Tab-separated table of C-alpha atoms and ligand atoms in Angstrom:
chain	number	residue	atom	x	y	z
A	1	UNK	CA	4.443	-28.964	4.277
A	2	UNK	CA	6.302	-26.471	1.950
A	3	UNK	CA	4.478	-24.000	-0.132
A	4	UNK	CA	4.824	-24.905	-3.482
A	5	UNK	CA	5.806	-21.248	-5.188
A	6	UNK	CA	3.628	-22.028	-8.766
A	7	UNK	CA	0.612	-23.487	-7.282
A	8	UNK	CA	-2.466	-22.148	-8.863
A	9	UNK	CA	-4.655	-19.221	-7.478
A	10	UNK	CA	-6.762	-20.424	-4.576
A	11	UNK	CA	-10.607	-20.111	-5.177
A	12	UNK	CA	-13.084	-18.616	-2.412
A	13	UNK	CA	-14.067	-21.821	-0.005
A	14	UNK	CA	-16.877	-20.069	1.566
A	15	UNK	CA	-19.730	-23.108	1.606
A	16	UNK	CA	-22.251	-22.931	-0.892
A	17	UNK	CA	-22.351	-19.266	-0.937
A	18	UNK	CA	-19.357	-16.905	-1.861
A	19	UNK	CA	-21.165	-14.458	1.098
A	20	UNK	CA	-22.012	-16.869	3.562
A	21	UNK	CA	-18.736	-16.674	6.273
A	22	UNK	CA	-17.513	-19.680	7.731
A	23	UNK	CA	-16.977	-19.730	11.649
A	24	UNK	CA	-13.295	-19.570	12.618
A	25	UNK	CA	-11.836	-20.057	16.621
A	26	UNK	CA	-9.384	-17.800	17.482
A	27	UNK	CA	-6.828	-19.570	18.633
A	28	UNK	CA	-4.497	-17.382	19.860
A	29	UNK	CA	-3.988	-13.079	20.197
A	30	UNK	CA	-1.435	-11.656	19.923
A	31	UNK	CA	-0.331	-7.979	20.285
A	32	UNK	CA	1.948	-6.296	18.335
A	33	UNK	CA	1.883	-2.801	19.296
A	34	UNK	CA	-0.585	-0.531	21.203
A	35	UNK	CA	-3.160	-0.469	18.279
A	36	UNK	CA	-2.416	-4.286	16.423
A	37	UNK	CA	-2.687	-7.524	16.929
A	38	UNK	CA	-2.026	-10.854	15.433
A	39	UNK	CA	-4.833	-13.085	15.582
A	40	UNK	CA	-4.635	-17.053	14.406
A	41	UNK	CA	-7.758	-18.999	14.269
A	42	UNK	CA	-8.403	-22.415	13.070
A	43	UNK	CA	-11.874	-22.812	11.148
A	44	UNK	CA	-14.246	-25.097	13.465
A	45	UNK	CA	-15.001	-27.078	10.546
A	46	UNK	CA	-12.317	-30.402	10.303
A	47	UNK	CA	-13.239	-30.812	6.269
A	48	UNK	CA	-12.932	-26.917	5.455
A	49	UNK	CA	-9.358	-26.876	7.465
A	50	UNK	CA	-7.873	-29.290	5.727
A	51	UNK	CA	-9.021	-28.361	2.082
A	52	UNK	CA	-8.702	-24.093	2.293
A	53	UNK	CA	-5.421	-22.905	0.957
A	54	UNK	CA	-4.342	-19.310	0.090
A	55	UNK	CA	-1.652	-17.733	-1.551
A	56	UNK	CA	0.489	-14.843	-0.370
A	57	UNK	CA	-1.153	-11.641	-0.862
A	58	UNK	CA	-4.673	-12.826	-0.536
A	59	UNK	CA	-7.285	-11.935	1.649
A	60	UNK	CA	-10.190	-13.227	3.358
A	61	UNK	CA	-13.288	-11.270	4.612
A	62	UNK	CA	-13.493	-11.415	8.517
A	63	UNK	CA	-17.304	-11.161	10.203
A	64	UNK	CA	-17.884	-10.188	13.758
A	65	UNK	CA	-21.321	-11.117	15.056
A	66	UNK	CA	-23.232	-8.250	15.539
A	67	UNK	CA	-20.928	-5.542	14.247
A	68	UNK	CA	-19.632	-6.879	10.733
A	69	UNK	CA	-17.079	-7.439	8.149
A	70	UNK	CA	-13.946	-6.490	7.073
A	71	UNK	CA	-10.843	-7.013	4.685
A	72	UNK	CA	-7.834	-8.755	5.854
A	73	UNK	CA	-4.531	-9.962	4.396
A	74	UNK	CA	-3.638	-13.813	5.333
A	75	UNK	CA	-0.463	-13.013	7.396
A	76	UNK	CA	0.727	-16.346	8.230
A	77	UNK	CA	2.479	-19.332	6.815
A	78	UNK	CA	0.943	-20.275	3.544
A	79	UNK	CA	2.479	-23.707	4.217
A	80	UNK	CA	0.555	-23.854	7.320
A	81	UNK	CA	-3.156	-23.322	5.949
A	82	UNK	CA	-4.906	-24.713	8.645
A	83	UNK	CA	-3.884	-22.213	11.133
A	84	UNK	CA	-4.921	-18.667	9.928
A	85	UNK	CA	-3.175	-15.626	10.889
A	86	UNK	CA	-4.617	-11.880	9.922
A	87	UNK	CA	-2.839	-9.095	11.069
A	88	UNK	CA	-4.938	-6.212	12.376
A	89	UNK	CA	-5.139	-2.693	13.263
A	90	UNK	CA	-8.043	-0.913	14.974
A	91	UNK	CA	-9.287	1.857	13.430
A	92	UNK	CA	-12.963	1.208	14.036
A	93	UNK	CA	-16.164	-0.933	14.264
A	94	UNK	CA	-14.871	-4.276	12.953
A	95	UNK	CA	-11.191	-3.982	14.090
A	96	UNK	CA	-12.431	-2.526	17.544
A	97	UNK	CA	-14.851	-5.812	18.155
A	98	UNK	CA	-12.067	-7.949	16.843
A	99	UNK	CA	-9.610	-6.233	19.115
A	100	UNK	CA	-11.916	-7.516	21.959
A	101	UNK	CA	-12.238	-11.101	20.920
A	102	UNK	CA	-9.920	-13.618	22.912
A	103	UNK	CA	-8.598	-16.606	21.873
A	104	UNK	CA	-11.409	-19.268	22.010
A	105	UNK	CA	-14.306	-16.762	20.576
A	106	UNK	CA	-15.381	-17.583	16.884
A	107	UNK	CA	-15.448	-15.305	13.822
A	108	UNK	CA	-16.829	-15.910	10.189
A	109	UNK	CA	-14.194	-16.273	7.490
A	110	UNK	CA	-14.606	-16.103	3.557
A	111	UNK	CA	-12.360	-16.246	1.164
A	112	UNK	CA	-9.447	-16.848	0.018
A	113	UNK	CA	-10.203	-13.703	-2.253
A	114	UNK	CA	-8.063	-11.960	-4.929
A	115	UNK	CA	-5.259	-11.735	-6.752
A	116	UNK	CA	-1.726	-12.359	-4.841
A	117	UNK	CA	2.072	-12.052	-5.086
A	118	UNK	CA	3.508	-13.005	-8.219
A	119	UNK	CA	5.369	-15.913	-6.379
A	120	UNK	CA	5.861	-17.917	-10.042
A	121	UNK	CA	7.579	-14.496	-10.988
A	122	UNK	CA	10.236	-14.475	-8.385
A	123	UNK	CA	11.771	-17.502	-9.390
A	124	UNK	CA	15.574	-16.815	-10.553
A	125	UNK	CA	15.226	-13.167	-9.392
A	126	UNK	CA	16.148	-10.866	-7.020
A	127	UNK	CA	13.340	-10.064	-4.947
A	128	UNK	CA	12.981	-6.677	-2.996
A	129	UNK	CA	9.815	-6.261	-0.104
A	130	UNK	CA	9.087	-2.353	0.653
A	131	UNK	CA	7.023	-2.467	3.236
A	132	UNK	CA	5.470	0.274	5.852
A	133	UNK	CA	3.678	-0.315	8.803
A	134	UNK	CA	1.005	-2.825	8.761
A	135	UNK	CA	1.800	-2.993	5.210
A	136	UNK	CA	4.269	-5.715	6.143
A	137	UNK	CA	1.126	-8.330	6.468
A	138	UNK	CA	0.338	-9.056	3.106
A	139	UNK	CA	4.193	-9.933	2.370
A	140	UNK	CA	5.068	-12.187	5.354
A	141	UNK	CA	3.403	-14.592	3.796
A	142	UNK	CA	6.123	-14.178	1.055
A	143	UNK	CA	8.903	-14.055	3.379
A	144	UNK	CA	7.869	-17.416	4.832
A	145	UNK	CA	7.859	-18.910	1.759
A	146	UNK	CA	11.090	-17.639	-0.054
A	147	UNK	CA	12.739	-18.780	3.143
A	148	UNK	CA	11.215	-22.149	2.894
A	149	UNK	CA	12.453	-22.412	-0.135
A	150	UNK	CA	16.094	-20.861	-0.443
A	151	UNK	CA	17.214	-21.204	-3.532
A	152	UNK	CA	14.342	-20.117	-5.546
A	153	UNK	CA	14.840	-16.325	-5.835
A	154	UNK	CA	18.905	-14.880	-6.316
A	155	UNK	CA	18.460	-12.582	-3.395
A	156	UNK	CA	15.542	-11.747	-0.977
A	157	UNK	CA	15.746	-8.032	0.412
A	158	UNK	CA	12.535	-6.400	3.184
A	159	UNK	CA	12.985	-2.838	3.247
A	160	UNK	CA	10.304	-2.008	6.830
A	161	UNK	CA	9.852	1.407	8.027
A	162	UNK	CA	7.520	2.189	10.732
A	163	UNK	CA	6.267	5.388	12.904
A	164	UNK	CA	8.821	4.320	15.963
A	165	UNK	CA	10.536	1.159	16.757
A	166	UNK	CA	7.578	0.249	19.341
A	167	UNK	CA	5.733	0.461	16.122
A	168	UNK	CA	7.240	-2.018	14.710
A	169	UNK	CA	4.683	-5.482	13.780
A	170	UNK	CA	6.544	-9.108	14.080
A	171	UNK	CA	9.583	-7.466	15.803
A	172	UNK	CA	10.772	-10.623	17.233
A	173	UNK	CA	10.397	-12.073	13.890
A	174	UNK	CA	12.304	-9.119	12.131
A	175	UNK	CA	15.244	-9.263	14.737
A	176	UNK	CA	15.015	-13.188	13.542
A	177	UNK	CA	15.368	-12.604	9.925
A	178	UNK	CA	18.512	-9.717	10.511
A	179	UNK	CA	20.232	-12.913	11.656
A	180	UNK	CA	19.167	-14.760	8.329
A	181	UNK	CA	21.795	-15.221	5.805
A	182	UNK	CA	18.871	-15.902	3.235
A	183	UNK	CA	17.533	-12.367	3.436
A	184	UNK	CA	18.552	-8.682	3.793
A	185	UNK	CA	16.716	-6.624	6.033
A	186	UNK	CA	16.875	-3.260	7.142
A	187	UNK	CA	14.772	-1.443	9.403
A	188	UNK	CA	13.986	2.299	9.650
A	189	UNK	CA	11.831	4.245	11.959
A	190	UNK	CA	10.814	7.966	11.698
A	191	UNK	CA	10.999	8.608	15.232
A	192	UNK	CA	13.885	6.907	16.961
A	193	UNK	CA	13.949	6.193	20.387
A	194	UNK	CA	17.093	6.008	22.708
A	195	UNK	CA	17.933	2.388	22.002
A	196	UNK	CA	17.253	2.643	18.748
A	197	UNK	CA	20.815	2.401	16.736
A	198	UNK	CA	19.352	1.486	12.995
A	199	UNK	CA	18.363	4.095	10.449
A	200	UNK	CA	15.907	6.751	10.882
A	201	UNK	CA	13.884	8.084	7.817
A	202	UNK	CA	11.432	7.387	5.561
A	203	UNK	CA	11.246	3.459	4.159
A	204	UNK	CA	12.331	4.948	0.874
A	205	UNK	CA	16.124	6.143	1.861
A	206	UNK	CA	16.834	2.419	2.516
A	207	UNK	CA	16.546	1.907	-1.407
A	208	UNK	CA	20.044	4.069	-1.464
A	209	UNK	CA	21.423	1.419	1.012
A	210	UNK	CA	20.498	-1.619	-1.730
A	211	UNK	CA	22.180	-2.319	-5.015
A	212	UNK	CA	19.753	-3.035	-7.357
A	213	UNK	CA	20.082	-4.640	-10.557
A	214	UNK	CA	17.158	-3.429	-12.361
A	215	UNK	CA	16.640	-6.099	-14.876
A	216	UNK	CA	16.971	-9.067	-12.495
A	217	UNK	CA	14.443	-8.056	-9.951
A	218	UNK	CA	10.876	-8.042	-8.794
A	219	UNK	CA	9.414	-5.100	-6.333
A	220	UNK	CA	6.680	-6.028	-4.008
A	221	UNK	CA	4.904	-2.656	-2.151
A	222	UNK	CA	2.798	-2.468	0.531
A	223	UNK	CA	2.260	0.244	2.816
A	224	UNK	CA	0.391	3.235	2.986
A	225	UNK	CA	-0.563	5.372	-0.141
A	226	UNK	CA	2.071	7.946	-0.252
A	227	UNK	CA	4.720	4.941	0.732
A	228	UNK	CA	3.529	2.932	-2.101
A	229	UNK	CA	3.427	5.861	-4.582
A	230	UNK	CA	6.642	7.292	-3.310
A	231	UNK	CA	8.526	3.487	-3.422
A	232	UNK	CA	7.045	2.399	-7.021
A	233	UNK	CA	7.811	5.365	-8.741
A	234	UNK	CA	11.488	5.186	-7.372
A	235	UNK	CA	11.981	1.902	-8.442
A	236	UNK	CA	10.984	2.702	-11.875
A	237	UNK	CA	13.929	5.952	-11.393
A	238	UNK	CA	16.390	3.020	-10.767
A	239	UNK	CA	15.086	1.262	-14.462
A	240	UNK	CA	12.938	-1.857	-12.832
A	241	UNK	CA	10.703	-2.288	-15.679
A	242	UNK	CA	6.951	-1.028	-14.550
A	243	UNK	CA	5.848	-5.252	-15.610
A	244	UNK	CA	8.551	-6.122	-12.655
A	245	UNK	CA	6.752	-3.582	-10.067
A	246	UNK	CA	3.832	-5.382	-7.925
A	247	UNK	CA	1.655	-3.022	-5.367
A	248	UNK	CA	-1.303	-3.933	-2.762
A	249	UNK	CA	-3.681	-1.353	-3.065
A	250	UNK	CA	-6.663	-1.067	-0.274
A	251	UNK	CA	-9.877	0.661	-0.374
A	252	UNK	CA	-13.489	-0.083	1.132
A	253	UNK	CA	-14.882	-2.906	-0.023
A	254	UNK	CA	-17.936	-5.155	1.212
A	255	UNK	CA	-18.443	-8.319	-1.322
A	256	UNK	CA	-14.790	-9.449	-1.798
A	257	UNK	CA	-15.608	-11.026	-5.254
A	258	UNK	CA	-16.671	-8.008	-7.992
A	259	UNK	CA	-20.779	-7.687	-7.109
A	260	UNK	CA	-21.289	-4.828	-4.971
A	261	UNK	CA	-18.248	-2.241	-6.628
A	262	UNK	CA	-17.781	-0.732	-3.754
A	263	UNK	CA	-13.437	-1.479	-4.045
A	264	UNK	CA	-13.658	0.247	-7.747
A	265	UNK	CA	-10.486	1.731	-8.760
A	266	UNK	CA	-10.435	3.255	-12.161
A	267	UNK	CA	-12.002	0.282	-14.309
A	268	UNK	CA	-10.510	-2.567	-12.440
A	269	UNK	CA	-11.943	-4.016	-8.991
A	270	UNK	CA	-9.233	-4.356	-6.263
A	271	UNK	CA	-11.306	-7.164	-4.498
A	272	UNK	CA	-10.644	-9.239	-7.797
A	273	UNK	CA	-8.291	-7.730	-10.204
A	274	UNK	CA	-6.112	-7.015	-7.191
A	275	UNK	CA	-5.492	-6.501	-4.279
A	276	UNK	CA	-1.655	-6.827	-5.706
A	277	UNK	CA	-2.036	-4.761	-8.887
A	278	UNK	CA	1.529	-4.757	-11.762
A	279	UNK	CA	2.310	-1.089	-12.076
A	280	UNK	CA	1.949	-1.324	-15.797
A	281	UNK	CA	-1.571	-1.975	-15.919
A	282	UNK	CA	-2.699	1.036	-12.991
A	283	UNK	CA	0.342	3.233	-13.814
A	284	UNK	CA	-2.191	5.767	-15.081
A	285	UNK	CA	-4.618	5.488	-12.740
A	286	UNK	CA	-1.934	5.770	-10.048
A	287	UNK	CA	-0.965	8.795	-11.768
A	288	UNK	CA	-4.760	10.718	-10.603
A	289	UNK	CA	-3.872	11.563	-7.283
A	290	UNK	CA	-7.794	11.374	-5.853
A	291	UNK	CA	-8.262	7.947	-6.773
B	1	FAD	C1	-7.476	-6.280	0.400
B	1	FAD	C2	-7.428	-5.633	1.764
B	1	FAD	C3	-6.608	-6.158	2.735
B	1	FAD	C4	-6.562	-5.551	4.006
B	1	FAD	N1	-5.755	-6.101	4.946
B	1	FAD	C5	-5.739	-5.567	6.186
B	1	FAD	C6	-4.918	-6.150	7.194
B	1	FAD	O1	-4.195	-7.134	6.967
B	1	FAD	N2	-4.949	-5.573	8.427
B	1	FAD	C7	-5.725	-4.459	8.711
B	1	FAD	O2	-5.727	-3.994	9.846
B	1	FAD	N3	-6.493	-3.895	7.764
B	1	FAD	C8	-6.523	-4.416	6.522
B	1	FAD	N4	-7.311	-3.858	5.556
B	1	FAD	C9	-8.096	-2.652	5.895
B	1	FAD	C10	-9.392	-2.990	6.629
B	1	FAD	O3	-10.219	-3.815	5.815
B	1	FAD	C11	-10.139	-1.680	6.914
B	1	FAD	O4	-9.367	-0.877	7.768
B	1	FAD	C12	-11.533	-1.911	7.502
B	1	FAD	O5	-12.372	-0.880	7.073
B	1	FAD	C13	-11.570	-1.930	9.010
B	1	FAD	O6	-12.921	-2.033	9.405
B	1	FAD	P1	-13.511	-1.170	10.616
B	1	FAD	O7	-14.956	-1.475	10.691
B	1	FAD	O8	-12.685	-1.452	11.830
B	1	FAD	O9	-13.225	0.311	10.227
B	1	FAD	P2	-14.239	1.305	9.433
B	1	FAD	O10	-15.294	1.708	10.400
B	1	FAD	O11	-14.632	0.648	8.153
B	1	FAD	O12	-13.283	2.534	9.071
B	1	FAD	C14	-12.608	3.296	10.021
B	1	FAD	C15	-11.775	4.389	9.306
B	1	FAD	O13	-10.822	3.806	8.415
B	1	FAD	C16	-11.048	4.299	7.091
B	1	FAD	N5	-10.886	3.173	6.174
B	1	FAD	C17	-11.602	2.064	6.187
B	1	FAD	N6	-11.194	1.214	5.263
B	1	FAD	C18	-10.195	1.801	4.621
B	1	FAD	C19	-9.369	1.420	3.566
B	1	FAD	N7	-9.489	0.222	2.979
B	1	FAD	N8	-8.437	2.264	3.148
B	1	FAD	C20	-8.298	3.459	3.739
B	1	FAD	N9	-9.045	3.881	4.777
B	1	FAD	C21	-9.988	3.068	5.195
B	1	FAD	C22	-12.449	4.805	7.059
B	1	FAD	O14	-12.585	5.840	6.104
B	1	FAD	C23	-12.618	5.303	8.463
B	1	FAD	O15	-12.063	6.589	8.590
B	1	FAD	C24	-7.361	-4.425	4.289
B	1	FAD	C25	-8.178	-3.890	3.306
B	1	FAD	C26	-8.220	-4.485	2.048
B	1	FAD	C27	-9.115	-3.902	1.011
């Protein structure tokens, strides 16, 4: 199966009740660097596997018996729905129960939630991914599918910078896209290493590296909040119009579908008006530093 780029928004497939989490079997762990790890899982359910789709830059709410739930970004093959990956990095109760779950253990899964990738947008285009650190989970998804699908965007470029190149998350799959003739990658690291012969610096000095023809192309951001401040408002420097400018924003969030307001940002909700926001419409809250 290929994604097909213009499909419409996946709805939430979470039983009869939009809270009520789905049990998922965790199929296989992988690690990705001494605090992330890649886990697929297949939900237990025959019926729900084969009807739950997602689109690239959605999310689904993860639930670990016992401990609870948390946000993730669908990091696999949206052409391969039945076989979920999420992406994830421990920084406490959830992702440290998660990080002890091996493959054959269950989870509960909601979603598909939120707003993703403009992937109808990219058609015709050149298409640059700025990603940081984990921040490059939300746009494999993307990846998989432009590549599926070569001739759909003028030019694919990822832009990935991470902490050190043991950092790095999908490095096999990175090294495998370098050799790509269907996308341009470059790779920085802040701390290099003594193997390390790519650039060093922040993710944002690989824009100088990129010609980019401001009109023709669509920005997708993820990473963390200075990256994704630092990256948009560069891109804008260069002329991208702010409509052309896409960002995944994350903050705390418990429902996943606009009832409990915990994700608010400015007026809009990132659980459902996001998580990928257009810079035009939260260029001014993006300007308030605090929020
Ligand atoms: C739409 C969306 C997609 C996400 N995708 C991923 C993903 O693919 N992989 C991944 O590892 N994480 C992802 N996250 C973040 C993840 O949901 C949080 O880190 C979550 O809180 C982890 O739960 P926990 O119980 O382990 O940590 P907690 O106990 O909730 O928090 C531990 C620490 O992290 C801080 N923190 C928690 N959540 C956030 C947040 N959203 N932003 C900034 N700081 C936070 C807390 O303040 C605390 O200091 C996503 C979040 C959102 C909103």
């Amino acid at each position: 199966m290929t994604h097909t780029l213009s499909t419409p928004r996946p709805e939430p497939l979470c039983g009869m009740d939009t809270w009520m989490p789905l049990p998922a079997q965790v199929t296989a762990v992988d690690q990705e660097n001494f605090n992330t790890w890649t886990f697929t899982t297949e939900f237990v359910d025959e019926e729900i596997r084969n009807i739950y789709r997602f689109a690239p830059g959605q999310f689904n709410m993860l639930y670990v018996p016992g401990v609870g739930e948390a946000a993730f970004s669908v990091s696999s093959d949206p052409a391969r729905p039945d076989t979920l990956a999420h992406t994830v990095r421990r920084v406490g109760s959830v992702t440290r129960a998660l990080e002890r779950i091996e493959p054959g253990g269950v989870v509960g899964l909601r979603g598909p939630f939120g707003h993703g990738w403009p992937m109808d947008e990219m058609q015709g285009r050149d298409v640059v991914i700025v990603a940081g650190g984990i921040g490059i989970a939300p746009l494999r998804p993307v990846v998989y599918a432009l590549l599926q699908n070569p001739h759909y965007c003028k030019r694919l470029v990822l832009l990935y910078g991470c902490r050190t190149p043991a950092d790095r998350v999908y490095a096999d799959e990175l090294e495998a896209w370098e050799d790509n003739d269907a996308i341009e990658v470059l790779v920085t690291v802040d701390n290099a290493d003594r193997d390390w012969t790519g650039p060093v610096g922040v993710v944002t000095n690989l824009m100088r590296r990129v010609k980019v023809a401001a009109q023709e192309t669509i920005v997708l951001v993820c990473g963390p909040k200075v990256l994704n401040r630092v990256a948009a408002w560069s891109f804008l420097q260069l002329h991208v119009p702010p409509e052309q400018v896409f960002v995944s924003l994350e903050r705390n969030m418990n429902c996943g579908f606009a009832r409990c307001g915990h994700c608010q940002y400015g007026g809009k909700f990132v659980c459902s008006d996001g998580p990928v926001f257009r810079f035009s419409e939260i260029a001014s809250i993006f300007a308030k530093e605090d929020i």
